[in-house]
mmCIF file of C-alpha atoms in Angstrom:
data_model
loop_
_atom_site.group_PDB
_atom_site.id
_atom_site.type_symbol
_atom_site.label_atom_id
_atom_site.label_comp_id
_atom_site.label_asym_id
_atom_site.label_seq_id
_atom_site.Cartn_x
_atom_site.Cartn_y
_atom_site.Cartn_z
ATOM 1 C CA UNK K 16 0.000 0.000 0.000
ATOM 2 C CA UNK K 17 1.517 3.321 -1.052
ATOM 3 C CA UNK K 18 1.902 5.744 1.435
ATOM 4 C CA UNK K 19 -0.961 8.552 -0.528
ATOM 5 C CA UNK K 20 -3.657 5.626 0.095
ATOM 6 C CA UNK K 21 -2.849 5.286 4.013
ATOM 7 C CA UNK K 22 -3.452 8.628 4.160
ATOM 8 C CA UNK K 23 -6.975 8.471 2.697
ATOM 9 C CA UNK K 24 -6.926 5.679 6.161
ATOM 10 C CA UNK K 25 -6.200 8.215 8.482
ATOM 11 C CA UNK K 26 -9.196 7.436 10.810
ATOM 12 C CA UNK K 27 -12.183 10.618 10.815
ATOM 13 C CA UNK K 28 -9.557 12.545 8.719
ATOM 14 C CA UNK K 29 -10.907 15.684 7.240
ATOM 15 C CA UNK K 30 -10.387 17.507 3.815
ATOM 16 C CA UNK K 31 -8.434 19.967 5.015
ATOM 17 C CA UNK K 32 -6.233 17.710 7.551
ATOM 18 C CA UNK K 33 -5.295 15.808 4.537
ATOM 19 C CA UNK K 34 -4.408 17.871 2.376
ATOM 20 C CA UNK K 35 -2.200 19.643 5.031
ATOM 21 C CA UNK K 36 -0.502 16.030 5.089
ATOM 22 C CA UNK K 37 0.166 16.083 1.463
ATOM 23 C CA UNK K 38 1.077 19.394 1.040
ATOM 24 C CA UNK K 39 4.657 18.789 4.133
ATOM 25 C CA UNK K 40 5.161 14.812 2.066
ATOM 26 C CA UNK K 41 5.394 16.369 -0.975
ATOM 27 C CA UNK K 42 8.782 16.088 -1.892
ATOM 28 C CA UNK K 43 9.181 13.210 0.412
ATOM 29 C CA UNK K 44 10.240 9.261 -0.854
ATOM 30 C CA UNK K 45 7.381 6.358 -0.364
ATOM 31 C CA UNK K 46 9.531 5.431 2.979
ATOM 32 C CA UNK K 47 9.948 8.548 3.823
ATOM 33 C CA UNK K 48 6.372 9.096 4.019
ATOM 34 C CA UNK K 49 5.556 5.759 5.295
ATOM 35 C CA UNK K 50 7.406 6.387 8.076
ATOM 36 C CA UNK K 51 5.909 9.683 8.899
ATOM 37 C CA UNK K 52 2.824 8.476 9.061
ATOM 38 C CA UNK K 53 3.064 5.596 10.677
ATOM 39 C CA UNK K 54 4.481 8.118 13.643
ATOM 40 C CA UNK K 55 1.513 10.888 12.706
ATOM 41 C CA UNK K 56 -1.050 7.851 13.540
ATOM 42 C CA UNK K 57 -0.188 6.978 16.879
ATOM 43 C CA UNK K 58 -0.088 10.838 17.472
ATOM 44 C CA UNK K 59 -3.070 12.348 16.413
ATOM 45 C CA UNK K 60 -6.158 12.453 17.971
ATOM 46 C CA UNK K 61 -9.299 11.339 16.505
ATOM 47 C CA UNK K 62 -12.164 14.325 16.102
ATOM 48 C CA UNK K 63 -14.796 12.047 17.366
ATOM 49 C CA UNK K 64 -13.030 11.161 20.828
ATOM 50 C CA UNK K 65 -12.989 14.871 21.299
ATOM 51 C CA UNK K 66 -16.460 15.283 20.425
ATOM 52 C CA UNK K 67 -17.121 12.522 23.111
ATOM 53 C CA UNK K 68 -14.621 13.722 25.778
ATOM 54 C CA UNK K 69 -16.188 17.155 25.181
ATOM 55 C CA UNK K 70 -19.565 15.578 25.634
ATOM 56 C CA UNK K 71 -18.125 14.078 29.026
ATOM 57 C CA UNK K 72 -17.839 17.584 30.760
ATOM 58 C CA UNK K 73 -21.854 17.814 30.880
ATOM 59 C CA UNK K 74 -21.417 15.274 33.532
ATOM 60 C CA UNK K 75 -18.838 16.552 35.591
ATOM 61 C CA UNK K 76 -15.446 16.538 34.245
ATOM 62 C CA UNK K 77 -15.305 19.575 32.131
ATOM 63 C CA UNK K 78 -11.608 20.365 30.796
ATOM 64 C CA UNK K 79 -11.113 16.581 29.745
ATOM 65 C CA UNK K 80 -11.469 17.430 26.406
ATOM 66 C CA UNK K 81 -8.705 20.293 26.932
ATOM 67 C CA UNK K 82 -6.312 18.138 28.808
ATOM 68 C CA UNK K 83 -6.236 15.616 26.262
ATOM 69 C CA UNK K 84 -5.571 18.258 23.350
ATOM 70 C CA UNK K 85 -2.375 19.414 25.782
ATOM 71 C CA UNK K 86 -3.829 22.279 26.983
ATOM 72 C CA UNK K 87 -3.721 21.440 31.000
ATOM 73 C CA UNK K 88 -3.871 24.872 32.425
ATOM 74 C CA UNK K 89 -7.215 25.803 30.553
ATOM 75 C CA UNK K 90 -8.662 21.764 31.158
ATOM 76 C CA UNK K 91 -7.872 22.780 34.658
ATOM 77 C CA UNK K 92 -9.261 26.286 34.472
ATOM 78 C CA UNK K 93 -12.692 24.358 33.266
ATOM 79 C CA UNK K 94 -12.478 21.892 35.768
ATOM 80 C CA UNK K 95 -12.458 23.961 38.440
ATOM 81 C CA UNK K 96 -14.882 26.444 37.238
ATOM 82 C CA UNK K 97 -17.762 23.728 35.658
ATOM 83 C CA UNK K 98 -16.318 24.574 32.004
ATOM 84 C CA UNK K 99 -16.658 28.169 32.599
ATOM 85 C CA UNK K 100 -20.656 27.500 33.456
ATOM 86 C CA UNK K 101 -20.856 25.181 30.744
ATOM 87 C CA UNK K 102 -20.247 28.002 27.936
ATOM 88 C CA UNK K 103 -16.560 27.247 27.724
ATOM 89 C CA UNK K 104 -17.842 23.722 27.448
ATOM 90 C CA UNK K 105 -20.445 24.412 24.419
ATOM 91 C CA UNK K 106 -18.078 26.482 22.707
ATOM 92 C CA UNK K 107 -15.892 23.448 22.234
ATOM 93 C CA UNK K 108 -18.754 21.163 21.572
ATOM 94 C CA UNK K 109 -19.456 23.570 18.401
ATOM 95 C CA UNK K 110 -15.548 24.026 17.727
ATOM 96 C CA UNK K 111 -14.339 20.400 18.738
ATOM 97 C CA UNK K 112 -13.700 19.216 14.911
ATOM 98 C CA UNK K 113 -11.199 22.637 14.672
ATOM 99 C CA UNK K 114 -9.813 21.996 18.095
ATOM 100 C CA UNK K 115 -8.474 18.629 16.819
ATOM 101 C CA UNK K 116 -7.284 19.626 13.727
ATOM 102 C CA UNK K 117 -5.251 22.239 15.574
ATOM 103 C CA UNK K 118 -3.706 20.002 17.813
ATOM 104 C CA UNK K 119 -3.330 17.231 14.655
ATOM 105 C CA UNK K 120 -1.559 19.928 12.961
ATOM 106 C CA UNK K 121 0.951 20.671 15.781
ATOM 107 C CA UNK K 122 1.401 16.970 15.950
ATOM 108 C CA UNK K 123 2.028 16.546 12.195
ATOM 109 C CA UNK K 124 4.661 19.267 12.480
ATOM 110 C CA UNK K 125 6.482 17.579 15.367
ATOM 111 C CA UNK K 126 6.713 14.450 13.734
ATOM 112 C CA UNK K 127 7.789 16.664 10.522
ATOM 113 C CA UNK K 128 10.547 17.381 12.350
ATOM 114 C CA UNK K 129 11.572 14.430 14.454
ATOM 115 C CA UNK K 130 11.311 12.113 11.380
ATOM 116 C CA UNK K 131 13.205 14.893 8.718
ATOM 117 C CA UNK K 132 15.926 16.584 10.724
#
């Protein structure tokens, strides 16, 4: 399997977070690019275990969502203040699919450059 098919694979993957993908492997060899994805895959987060984590802080553990994306001072910052009375907490319900790709971006990047240095 050539490396442009596994990233059609890339579990939930968007338009926009593949294309992102092909546009840094452009001028990269098939093993080159195999073997940055196979490290982008066990880093990136999957938009629908945000959406679900996000969903989580309804019940009582708002921030989880944030925490997992690497952002512990603000997960905290919910935590402790119930999500910011839940608005915090809808906010990323509505932006969770942009709040991944964010993070899968800054992941892609660090992989860029652990894997092409």
């Amino acid at each position: 399997m050539n490396s442009d098919n596994l990233i059609l694979l890339l579990p939930s993957s968007s338009f926009e977070e593949r294309s992102f993908i092909q546009t840094l492997l452009v001028e990269k060899s098939e093993e080159e690019k195999m073997t940055f994805i196979t490290q982008y895959i066990i880093q990136r987060k999957d938009p629908q275990q945000i959406l679900l984590f996000t969903l989580v802080g309804f019940v009582g553990i708002a921030g989880i969502q944030r925490v997992i994306l690497d952002e512990i001072l603000i997960g905290l910052l919910y935590f402790f203040t119930g999500g910011f009375c839940f608005i915090g907490t809808i906010v990323d319900l509505i932006r969770y699919k942009e709040l991944t790709f964010e993070y899968n971006k800054k992941m892609a990047n660090l992989v860029y450059h652990s894997v092409f240095r």
